[in-house]
Coordinates of C-alpha atoms and ligand atoms in Angstrom, one line a residue:
X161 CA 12.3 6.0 -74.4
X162 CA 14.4 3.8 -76.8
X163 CA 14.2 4.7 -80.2
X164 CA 13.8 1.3 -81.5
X165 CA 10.6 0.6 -79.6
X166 CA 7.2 2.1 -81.4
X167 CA 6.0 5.0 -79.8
X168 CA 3.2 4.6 -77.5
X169 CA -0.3 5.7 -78.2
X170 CA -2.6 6.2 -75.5
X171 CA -6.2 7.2 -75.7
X172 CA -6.8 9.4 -73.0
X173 CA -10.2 9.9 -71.4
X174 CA -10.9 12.7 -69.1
X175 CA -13.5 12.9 -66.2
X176 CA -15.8 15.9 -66.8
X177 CA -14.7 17.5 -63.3
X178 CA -12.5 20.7 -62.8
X179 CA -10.4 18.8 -60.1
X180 CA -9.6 15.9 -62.6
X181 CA -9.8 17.9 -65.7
X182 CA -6.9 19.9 -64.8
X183 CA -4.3 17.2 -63.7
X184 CA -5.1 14.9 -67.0
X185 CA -4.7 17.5 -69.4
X186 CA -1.4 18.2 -67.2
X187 CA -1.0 14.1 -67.6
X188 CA -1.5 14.1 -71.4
X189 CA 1.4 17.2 -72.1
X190 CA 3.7 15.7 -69.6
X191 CA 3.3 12.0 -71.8
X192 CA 3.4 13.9 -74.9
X193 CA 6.8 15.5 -73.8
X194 CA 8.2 12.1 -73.3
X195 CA 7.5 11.0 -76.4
X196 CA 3.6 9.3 -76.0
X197 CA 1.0 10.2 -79.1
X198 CA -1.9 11.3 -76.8
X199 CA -5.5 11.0 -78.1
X200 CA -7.5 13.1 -75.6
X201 CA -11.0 12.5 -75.4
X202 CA -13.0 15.4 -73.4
X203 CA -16.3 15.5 -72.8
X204 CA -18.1 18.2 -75.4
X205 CA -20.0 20.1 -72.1
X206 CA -16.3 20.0 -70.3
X207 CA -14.6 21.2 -73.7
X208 CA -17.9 23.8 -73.8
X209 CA -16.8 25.2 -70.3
X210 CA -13.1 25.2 -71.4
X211 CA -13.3 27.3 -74.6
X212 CA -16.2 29.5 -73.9
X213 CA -14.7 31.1 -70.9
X214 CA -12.0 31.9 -73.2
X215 CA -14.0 33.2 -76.1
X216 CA -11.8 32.1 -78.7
X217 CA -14.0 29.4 -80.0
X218 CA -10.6 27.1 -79.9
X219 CA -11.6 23.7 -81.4
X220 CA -8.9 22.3 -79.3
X221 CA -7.8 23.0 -76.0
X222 CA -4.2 22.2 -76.4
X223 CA -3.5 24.6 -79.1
X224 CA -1.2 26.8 -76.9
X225 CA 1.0 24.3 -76.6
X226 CA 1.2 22.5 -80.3
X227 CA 4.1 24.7 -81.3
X228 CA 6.3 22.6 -79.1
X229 CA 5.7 19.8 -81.7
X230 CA 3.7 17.6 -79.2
X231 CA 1.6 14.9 -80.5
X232 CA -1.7 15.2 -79.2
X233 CA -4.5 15.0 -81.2
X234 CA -8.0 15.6 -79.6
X235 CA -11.6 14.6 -79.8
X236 CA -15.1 15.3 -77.7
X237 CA -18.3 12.9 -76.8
X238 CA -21.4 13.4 -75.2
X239 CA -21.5 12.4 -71.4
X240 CA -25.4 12.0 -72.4
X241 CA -26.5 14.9 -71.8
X242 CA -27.3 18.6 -73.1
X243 CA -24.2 20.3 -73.3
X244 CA -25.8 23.1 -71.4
X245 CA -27.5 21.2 -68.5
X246 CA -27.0 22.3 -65.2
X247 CA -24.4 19.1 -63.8
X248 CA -23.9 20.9 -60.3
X249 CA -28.0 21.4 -59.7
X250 CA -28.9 18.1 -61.1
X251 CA -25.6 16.0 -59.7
X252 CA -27.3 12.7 -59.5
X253 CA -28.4 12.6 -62.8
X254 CA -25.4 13.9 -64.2
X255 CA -23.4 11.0 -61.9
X256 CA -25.7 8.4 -63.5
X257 CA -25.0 9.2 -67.1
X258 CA -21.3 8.7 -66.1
X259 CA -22.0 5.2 -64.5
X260 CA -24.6 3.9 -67.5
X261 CA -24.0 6.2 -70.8
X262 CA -21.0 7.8 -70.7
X263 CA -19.3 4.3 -71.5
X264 CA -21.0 3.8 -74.7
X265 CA -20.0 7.2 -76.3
X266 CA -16.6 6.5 -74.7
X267 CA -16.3 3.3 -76.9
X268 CA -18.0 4.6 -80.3
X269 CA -14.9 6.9 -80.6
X270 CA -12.4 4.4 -79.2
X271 CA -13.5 2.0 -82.1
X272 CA -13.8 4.5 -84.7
X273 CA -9.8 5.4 -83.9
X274 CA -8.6 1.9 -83.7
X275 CA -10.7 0.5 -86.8
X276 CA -9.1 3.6 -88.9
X277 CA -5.8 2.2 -88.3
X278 CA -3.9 5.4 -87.1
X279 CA -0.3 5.5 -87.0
X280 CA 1.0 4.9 -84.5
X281 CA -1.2 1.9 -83.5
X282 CA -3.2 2.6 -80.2
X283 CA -1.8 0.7 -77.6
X284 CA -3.2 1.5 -74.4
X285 CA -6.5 3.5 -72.5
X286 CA -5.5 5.8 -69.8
X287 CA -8.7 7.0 -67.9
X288 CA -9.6 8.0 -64.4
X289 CA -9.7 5.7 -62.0
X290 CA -13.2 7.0 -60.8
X291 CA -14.7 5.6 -64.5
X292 CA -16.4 2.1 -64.4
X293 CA -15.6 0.9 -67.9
X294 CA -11.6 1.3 -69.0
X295 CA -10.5 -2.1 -68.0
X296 CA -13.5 -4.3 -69.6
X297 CA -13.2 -2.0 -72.4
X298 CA -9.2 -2.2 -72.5
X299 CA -9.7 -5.8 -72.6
X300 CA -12.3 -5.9 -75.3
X301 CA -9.4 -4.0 -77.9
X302 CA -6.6 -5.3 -76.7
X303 CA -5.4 -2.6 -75.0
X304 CA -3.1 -1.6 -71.8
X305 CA -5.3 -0.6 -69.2
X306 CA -3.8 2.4 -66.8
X307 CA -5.4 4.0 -64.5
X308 CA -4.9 7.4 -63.6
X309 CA -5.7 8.4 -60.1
X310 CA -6.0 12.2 -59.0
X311 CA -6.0 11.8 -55.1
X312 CA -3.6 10.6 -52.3
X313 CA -2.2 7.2 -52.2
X314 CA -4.2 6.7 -48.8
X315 CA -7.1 7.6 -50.3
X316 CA -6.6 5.2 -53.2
X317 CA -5.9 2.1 -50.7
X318 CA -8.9 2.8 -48.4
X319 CA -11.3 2.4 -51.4
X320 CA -9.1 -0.5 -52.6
X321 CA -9.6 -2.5 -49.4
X322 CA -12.8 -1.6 -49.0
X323 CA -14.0 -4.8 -48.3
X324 CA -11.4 -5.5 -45.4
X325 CA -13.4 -1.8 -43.7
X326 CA -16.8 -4.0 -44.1
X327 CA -15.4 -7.6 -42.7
X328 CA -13.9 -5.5 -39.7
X329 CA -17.5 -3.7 -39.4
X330 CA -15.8 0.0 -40.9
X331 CA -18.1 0.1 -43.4
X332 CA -21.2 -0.2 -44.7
X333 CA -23.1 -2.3 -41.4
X334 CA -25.2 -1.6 -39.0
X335 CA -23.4 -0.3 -35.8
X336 CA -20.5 1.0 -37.4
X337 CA -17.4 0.3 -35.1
X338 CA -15.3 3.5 -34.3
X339 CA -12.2 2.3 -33.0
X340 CA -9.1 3.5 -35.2
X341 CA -8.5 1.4 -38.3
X342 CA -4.9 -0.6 -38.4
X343 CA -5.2 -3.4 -40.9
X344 CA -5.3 -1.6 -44.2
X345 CA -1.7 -2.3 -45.9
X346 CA 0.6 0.9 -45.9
X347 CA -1.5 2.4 -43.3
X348 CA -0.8 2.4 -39.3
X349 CA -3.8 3.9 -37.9
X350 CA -6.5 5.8 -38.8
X351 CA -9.8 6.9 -37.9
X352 CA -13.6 6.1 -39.0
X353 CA -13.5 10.2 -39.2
X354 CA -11.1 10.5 -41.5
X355 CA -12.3 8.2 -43.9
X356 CA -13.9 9.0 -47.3
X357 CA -17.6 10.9 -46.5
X358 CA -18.8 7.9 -48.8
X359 CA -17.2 5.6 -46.9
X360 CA -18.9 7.4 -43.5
X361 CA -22.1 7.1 -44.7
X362 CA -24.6 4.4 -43.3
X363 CA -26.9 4.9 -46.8
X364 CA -24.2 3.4 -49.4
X365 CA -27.0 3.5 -52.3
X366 CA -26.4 6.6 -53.8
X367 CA -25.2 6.8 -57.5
X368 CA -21.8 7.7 -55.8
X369 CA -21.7 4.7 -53.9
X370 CA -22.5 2.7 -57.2
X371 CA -19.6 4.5 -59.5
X372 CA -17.2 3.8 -56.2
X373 CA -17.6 0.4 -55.9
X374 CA -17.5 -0.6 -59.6
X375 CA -15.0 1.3 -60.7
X376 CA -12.7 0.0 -57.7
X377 CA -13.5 -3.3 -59.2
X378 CA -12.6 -2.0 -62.4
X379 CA -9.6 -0.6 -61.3
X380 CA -8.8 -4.4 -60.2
X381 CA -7.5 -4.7 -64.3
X382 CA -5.6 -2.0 -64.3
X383 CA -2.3 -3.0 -65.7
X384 CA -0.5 0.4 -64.2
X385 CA -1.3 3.1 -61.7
X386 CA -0.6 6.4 -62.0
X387 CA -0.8 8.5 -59.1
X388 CA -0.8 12.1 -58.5
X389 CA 1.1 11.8 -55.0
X390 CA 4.8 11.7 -54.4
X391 CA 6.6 9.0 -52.8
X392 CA 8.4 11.0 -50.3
X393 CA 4.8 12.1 -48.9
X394 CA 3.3 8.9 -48.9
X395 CA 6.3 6.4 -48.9
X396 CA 4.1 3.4 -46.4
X397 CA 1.1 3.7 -48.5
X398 CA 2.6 3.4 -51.5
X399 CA 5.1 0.8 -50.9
X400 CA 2.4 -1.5 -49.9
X401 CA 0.7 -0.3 -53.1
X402 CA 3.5 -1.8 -55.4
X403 CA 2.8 -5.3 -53.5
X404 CA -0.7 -5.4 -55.3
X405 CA -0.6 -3.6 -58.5
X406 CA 2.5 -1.6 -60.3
X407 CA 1.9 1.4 -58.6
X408 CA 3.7 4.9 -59.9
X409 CA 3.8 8.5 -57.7
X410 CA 4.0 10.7 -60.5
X411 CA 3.2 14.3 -59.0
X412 CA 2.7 17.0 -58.6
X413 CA 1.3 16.9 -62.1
X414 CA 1.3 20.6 -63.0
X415 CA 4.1 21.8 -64.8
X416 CA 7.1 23.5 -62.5
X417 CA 6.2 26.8 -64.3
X418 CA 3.1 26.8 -62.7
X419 CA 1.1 30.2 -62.7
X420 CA 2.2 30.7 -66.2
X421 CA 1.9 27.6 -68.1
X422 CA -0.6 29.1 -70.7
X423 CA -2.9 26.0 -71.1
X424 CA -6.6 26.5 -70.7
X425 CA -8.0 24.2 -68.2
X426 CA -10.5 26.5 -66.5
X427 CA -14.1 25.7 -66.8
X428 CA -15.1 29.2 -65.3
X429 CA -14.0 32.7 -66.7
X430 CA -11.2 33.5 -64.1
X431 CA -11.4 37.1 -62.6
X432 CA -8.3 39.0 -61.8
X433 CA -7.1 39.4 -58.3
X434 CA -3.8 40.4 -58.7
X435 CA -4.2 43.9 -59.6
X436 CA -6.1 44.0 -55.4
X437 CA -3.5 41.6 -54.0
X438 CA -0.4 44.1 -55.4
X439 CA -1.6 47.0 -53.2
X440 CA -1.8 44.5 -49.9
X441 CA 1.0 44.1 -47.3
X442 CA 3.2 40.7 -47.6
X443 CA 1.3 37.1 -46.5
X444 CA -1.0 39.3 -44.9
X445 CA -3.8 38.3 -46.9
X446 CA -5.5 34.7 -46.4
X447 CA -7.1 32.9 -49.4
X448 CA -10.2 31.1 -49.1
X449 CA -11.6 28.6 -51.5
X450 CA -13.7 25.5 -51.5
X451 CA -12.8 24.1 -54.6
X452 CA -14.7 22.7 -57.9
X453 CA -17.4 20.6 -56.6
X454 CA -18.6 20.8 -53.2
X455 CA -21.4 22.3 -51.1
X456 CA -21.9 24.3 -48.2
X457 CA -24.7 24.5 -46.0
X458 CA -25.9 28.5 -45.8
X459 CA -25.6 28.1 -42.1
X460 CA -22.1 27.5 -42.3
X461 CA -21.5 29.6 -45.3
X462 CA -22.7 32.8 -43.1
X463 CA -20.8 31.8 -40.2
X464 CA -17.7 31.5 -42.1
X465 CA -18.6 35.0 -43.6
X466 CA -19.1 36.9 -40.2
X467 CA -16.0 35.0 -39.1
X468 CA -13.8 36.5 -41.6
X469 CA -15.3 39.7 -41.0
X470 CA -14.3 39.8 -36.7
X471 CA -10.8 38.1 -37.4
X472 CA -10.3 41.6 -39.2
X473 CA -8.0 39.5 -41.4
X474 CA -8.0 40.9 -45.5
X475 CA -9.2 38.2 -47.8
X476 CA -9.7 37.3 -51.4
X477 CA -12.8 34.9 -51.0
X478 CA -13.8 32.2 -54.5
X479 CA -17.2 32.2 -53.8
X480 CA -19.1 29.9 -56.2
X481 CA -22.4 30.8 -57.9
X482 CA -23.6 27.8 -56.6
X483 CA -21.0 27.2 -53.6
X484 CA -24.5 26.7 -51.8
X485 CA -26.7 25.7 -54.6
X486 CA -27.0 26.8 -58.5
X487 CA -30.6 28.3 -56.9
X488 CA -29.4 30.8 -54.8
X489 CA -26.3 32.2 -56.2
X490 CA -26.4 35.2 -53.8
X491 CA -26.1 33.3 -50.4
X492 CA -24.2 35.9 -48.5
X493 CA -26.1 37.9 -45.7
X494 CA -27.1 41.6 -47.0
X495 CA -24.8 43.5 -44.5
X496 CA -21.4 41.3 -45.0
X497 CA -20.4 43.7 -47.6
X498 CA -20.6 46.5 -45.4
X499 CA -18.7 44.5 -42.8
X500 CA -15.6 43.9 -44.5
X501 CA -15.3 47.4 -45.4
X502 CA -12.7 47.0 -48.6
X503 CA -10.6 44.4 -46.7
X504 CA -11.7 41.1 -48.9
X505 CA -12.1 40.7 -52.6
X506 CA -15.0 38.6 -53.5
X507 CA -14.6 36.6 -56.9
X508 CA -16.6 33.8 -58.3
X509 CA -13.9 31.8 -59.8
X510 CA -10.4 33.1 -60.1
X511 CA -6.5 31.3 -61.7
X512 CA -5.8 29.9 -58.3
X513 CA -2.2 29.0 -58.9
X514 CA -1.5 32.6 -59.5
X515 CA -3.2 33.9 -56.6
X516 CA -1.3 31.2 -54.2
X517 CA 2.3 32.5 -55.5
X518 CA 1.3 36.2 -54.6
X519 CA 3.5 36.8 -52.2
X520 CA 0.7 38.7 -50.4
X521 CA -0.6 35.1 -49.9
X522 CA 0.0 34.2 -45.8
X523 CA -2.5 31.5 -45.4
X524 CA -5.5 29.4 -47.0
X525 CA -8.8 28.3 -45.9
X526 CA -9.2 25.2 -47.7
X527 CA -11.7 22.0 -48.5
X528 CA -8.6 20.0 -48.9
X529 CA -9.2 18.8 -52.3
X530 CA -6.1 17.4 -53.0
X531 CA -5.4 19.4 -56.2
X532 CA -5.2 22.6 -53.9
X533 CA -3.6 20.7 -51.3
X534 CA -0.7 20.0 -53.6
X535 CA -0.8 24.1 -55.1
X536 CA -0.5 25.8 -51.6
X537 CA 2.3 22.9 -50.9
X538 CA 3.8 24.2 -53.9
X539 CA 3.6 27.8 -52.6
X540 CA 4.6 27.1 -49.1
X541 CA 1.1 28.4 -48.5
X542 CA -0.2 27.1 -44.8
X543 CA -3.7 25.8 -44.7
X544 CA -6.7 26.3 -42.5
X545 CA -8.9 23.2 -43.1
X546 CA -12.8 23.1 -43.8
X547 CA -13.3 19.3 -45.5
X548 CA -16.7 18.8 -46.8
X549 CA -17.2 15.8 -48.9
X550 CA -15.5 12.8 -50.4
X551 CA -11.7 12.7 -49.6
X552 CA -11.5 15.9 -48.4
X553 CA -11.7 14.4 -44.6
X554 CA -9.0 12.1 -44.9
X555 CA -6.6 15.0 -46.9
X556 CA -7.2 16.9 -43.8
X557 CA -5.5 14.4 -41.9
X558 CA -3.0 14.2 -44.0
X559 CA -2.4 17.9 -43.5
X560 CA -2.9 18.6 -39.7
X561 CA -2.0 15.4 -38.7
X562 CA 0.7 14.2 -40.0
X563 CA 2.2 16.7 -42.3
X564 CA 1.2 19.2 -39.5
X565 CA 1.4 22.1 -42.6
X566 CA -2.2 23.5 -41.2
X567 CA -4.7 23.0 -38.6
X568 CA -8.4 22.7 -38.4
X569 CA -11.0 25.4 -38.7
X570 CA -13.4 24.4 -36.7
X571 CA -13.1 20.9 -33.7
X572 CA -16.8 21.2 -33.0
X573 CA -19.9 21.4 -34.7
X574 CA -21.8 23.6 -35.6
X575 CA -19.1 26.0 -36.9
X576 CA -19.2 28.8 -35.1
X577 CA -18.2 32.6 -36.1
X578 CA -15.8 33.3 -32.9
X579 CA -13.9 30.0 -33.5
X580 CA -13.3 30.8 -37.4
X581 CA -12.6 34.3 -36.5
X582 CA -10.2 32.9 -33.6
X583 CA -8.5 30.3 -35.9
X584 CA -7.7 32.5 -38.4
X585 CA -5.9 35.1 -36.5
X586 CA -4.2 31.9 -35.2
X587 CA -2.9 31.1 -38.6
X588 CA -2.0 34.1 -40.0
X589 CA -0.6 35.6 -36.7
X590 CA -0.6 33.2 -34.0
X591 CA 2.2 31.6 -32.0
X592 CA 2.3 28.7 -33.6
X593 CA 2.5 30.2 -37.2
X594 CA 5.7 29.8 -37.6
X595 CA 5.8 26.1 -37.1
X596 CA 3.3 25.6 -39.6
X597 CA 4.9 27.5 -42.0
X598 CA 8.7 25.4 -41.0
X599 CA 6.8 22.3 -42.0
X600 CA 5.5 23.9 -45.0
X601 CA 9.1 25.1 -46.0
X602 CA 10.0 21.3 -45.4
X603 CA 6.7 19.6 -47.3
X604 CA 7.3 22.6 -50.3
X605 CA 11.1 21.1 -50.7
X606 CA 10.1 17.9 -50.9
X607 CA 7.9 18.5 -54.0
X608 CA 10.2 20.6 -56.0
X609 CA 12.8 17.7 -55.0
X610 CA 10.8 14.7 -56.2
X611 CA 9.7 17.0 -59.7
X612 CA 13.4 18.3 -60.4
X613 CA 15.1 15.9 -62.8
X614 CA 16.3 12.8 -61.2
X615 CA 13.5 13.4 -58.6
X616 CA 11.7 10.4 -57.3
X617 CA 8.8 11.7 -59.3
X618 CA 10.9 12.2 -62.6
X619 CA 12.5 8.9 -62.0
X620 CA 8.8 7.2 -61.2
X621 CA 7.2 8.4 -64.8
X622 CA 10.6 7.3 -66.9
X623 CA 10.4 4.0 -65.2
X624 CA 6.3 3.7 -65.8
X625 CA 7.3 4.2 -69.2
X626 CA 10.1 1.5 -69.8
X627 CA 7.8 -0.6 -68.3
X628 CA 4.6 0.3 -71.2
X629 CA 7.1 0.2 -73.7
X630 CA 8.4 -3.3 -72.8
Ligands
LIG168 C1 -12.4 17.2 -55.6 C2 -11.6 16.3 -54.6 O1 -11.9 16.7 -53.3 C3 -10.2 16.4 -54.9 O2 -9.4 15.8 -53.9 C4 -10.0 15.7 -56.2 O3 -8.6 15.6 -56.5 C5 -10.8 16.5 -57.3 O4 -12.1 16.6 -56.9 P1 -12.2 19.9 -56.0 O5 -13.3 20.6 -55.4 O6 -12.2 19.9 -57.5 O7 -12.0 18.5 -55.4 O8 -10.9 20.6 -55.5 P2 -9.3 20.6 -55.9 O9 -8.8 19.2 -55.9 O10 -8.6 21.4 -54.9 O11 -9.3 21.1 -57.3 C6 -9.8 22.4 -57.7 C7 -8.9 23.0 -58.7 O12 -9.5 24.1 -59.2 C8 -7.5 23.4 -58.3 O13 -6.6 23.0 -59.2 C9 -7.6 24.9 -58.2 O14 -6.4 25.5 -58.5 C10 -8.6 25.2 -59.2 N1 -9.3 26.4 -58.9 C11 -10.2 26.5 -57.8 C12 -9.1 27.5 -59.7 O15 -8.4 27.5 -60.6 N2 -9.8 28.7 -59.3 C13 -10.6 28.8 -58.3 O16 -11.2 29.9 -58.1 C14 -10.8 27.6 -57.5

């Protein structure tokens, strides 16, 4: 940054989701390195979650890192609702306060900071690209308007050109066509299956629908993009990208030291796995997981379980309280236990990033979010792919695809036991093993190549920020 130029402030907002949580707070310390003041607003239930697992009481999740004389000053609002509520159980409700009253608390503390005339002078809103409101209300202060997105480029342009999927009968008609999609910018071919599961769905009333389709308006003002992709993954997409909007691949947004980087951005108390992992052979163990947010049916759930339990494959399983629903927290069939007979470890929640650089790690059985997508990527971790909602279907293209770092778990439905079981001896053992973990290698290279200094990635944030310090 040139010294003569102010020094940027950005208010920061974060959406109250694990898989967005994490990469903005990433966001805010990697601005604040560069020289940005950060003002990071959380929500108080997300900040709850944060500093309650950690029973410290911390006032401020970026404490840990304040000795490194980074400018980041924080603050928490309501999303509208009790701290305590139950957001997984009651998800509509929870989606609605972010579409009407999340907004309104948003801008009470935006105003309160710019009327109070902090130094240095806030000069533009970075928030999610899945919020309705940061461009009108960038507008109504004056402010730069960047929007941060957390997914894949592809993803980003799909929802972009949404209306282009409806004119060509893709979306959101009667008699959906389901001949491959080729007219999207940046993207040769792809799929009705692969899309978005919102973008799938014939009913496009739900409150999901709704945030979707005005914040992708909203996202129309955004001055900047920032994207937690890398060019070198991506390079179609995104080049067609730049046409429309100033369009930056900034990722993988985690910090190169990875497991150990010390700042909280858990929401759930993580339970230690490495003490089990340290006694198992090497990549012998696979990892399953199905992320922050999403459900699975029991059916599937106990299918999956007796699966694991044939392939005679050990396992450390992340097995969600309310993976099926916050009502039945104990979904798994009585025997299982007895089943597995000390070969899996069963934790609720655990620090993912440390579990993927175990080196007892040999393969994943993912959801594809894209957050974990980019952590096993890191780790040179090969996945096994289980997409259940939202962009998790058109990540796992991405992966099997075209990256061709995994395959599917299941190519029929209903999921069955013998094919899990038979897919997962096929990842961890099969023939074709080694060529998934080759194009891992190659995929894990590229991202520490675009990260390293003078990395596309590197170069990509420097340039994003000559350009908001014009
Ligand atoms: C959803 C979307 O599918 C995803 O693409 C989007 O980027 C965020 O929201 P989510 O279910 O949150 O996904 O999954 P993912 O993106 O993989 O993020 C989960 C995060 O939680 C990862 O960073 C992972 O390391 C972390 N995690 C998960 C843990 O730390 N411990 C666990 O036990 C499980």
């Amino acid at each position: 940054m040139d010294s003569s130029s102010p020094k940027p402030h950005a208010i920061l907002v974060c959406y109250p989701l694990q898989g967005h949580v994490i990469p903005t707070i990433h966001l805010a310390i990697k601005l604040a390195r560069k020289g940005f003041t950060i003002t990071f607003i959380n929500t108080q239930s997300t900040h709850t979650q944060i500093t309650r697992k950690s029973g410290d009481g911390e006032e401020d999740i970026f404490s840990s890192v304040r000795g490194q004389d980074l400018d980041i000053r924080y603050i928490t609002v309501s999303d509208g609702l009790p701290v305590n509520f139950d957001r997984s159980l009651n998800h509509d409700q929870f989606m609605a306060c972010l579409l009407h009253v999340f907004s309104a608390h948003v801008e009470e503390a935006l105003l309160k900071i710019v009327q109070s005339k902090v130094d240095p002078p806030v000069s533009c809103l970075i928030a999610d690209s899945f919020f309705v409101f940061p461009g009108k209300l960038a507008k109504k202060y004056g402010l730069r308007y960047i929007a941060f997105w957390t997914e894949t480029a592809l993803v980003f342009t799909l929802y972009y050109h949404l209306h282009l999927l409806k004119l060509h009968g893709h979306f959101d008609c009667i008699g959906m066509r389901e001949d491959p999609i080729d007219y999207i910018p940046g993207v040769k071919s792809i799929k009705p299956k692969d899309l978005m599961s919102y973008v799938q769905e014939t009913d496009t009333t739900s409150v999901c629908h709704h945030i979707i389709f005005s914040a992708f308006q909203d996202v129309r003002n955004a001055d900047f993009i920032l994207c937690n992709t890398v060019q070198e993954l991506e390079p179609e997409t995104i080049s067609a990208l730049q046409i429309e909007k100033p369009f930056f691949a900034i990722g993988p947004i985690f910090p190169p030291e990875f497991a150990t980087s010390g700042v909280a951005t858990s929401m759930c108390s993580e339970y230690e796995c490495t003490q089990w992992l340290d006694m198992q052979q090497q990549a012998n163990v696979l990892y399953v997981s199905f992320g922050s947010y999403a459900h699975i049916t029991k059916n599937d759930l106990i299918e999956i379980a007796y699966g694991l339990a044939l392939s005679k494959v050990s396992f450390v399983w992340v097995l969600r309280p309310d993976i099926v629903s916050s009502d039945d927290p104990n979904p798994l069939p009585e025997d299982f236990k007895g089943e597995i007979s000390g070969r899996g470890l069963i934790v609720p929640w655990c620090c993912q990033k440390q579990v993927l650089t175990h080196s007892a790690i040999g393969g994943f059985l993912t959801h594809c979010g894209w957050n974990s997508v980019l952590e096993a990527i890191w780790c040179g971790v090969p996945l096994l792919c289980f997409p259940l909602l939202t962009d998790q279907f058109t990540n796992r293209k991405l992966v099997v695809d075209d990256w061709k770092i995994g395959l599917n778990l299941c190519d029929k439905n209903p999921v069955s036991k013998f094919e899990i079981s038979e897919k997962i001896q096929h990842l961890m053992f099969g023939e074709a093993s080694d060529g998934y973990r080759n194009e891992m290698q190659k995929a894990k290279e590229t991202l520490a190549n675009a990260s390293r200094g003078e990395g596309s990635s590197d170069k990509n944030l420097d340039s994003f920020i000559s350009s908001v310090c014009k």
